[in-house]
PDB file of C-alpha atoms in Angstrom:
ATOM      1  CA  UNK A   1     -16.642   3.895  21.036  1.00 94.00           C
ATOM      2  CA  UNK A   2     -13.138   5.054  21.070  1.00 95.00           C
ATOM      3  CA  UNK A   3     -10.617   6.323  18.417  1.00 94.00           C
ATOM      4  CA  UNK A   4      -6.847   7.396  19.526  1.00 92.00           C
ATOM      5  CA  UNK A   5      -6.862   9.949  16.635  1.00 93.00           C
ATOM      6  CA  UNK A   6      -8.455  11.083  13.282  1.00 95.00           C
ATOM      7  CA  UNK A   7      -7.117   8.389  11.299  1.00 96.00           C
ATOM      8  CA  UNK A   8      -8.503   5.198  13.327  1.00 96.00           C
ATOM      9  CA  UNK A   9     -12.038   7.441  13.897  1.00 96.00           C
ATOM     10  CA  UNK A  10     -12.767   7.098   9.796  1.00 96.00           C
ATOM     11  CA  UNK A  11     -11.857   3.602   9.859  1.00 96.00           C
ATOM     12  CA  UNK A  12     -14.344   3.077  12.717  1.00 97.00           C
ATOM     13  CA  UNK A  13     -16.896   5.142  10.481  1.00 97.00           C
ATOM     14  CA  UNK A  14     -16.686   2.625   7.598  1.00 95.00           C
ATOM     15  CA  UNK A  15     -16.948  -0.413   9.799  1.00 96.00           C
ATOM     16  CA  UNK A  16     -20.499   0.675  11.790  1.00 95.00           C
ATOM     17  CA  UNK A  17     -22.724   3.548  11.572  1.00 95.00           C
ATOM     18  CA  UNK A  18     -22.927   6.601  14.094  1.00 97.00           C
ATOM     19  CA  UNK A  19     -25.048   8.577  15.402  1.00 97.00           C
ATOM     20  CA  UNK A  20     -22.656  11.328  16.221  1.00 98.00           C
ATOM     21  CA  UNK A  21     -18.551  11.924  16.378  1.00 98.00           C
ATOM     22  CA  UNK A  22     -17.269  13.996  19.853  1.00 97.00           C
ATOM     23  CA  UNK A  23     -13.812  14.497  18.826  1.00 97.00           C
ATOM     24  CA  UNK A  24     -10.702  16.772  20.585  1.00 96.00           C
ATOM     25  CA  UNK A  25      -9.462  18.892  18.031  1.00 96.00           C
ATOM     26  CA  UNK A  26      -5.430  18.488  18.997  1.00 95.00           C
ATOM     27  CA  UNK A  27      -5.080  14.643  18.530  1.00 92.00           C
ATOM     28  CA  UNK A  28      -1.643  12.662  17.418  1.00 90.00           C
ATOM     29  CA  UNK A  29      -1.960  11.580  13.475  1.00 90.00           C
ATOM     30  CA  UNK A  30      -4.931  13.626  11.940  1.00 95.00           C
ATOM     31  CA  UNK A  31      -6.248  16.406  14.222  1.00 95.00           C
ATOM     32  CA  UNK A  32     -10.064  16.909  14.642  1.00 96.00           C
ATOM     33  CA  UNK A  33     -10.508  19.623  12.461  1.00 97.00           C
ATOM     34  CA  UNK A  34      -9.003  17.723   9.225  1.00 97.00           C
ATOM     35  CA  UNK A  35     -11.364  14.916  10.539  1.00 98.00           C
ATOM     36  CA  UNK A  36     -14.099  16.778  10.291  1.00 98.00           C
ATOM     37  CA  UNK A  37     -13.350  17.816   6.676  1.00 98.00           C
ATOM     38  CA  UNK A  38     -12.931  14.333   5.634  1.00 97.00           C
ATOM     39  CA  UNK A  39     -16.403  13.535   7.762  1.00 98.00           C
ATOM     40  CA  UNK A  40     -17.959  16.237   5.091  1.00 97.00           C
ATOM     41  CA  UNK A  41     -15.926  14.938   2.008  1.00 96.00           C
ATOM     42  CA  UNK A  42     -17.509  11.643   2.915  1.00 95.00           C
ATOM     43  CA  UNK A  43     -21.303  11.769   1.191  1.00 95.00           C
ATOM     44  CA  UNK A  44     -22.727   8.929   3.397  1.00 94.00           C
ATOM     45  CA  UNK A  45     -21.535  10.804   6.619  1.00 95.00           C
ATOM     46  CA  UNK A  46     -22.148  14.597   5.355  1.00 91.00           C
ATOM     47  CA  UNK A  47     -24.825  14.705   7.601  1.00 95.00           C
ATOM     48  CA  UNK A  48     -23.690  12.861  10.561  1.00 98.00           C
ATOM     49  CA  UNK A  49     -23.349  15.528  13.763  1.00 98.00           C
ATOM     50  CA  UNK A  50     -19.567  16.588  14.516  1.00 98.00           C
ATOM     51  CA  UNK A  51     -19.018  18.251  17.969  1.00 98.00           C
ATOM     52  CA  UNK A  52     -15.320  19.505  18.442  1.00 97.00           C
ATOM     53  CA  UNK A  53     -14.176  19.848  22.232  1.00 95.00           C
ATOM     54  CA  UNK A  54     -10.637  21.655  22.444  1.00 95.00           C
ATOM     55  CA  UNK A  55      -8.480  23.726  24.912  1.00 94.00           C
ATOM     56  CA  UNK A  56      -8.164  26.015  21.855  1.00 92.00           C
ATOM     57  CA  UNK A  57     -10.986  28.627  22.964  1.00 91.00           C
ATOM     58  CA  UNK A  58     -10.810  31.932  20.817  1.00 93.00           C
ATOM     59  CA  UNK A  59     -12.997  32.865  18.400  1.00 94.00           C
ATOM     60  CA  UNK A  60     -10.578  32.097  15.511  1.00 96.00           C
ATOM     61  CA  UNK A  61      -9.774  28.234  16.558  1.00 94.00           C
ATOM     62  CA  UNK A  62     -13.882  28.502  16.798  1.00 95.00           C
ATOM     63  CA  UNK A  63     -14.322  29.869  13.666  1.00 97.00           C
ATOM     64  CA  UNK A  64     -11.887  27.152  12.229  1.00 97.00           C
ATOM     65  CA  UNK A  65     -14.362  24.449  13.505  1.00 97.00           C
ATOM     66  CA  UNK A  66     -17.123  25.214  12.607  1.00 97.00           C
ATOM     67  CA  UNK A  67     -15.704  26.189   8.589  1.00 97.00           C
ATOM     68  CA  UNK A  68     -14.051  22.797   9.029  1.00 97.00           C
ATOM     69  CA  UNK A  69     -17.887  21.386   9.307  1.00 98.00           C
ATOM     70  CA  UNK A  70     -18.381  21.267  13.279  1.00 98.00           C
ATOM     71  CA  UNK A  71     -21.997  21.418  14.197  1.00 98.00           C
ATOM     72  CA  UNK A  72     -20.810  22.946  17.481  1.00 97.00           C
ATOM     73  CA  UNK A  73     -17.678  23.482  19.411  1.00 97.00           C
ATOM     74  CA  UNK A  74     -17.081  23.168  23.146  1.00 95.00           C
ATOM     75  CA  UNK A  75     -14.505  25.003  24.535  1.00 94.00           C
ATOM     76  CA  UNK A  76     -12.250  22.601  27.490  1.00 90.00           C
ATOM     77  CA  UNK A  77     -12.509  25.874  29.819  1.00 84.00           C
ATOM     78  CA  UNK A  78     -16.220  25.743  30.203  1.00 78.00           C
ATOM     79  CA  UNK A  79     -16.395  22.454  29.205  1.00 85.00           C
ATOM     80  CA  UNK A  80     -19.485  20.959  31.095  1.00 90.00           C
ATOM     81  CA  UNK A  81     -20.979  17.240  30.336  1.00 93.00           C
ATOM     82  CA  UNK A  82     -24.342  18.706  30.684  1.00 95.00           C
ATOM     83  CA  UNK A  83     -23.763  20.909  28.112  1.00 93.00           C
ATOM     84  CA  UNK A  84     -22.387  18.276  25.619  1.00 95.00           C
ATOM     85  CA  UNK A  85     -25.504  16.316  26.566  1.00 96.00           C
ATOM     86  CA  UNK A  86     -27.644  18.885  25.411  1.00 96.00           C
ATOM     87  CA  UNK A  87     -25.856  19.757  22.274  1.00 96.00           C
ATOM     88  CA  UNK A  88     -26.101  16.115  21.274  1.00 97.00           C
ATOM     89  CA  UNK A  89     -29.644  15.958  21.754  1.00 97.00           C
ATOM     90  CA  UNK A  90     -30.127  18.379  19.656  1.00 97.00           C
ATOM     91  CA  UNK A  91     -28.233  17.522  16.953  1.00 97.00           C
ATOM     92  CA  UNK A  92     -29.476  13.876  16.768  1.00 95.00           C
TER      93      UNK A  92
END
């Protein structure tokens, strides 16, 4: 499943559960890392795995993701499916 930005990703989350959200962190509307905050706001999704994938790739946009509530970030430059496979097995 899809989401053009932030906004329509929490609307998706209240229509059907998850197993996990993969979201860019520079999106139009509400940028990953505020989604992720509402994500942890959100009591019935506090758990629910969060990996941000950006372009953004020094340790202070890092940092940023995972205080925002990231359970991993995954940097565009060394971006590699395998690796996002991985991470989501182990987070799920």
């Amino acid at each position: 499943m899809t989401a053009v930005d932030g906004i329509e990703a929490l609307e998706k989350l209240k229509e059907q559960p998850f197993d996990a959200v993969v979201s860019d962190v520079e999106m139009p509307g509400m940028d990953g890392l505020t989604l992720t905050e509402r994500i942890r706001q959100d009591k019935k999704h506090a758990e629910l795995p969060v990996v941000l994938v950006s372009s953004l790739a020094n340790d202070e946009d890092k940092k940023r993701g995972i205080e925002a509530g990231a359970n991993a970030y995954i940097t565009k430059p060394s971006f590699d499916p395998k690796l996002l496979l991985e991470t989501l097995r182990r987070l799920i």
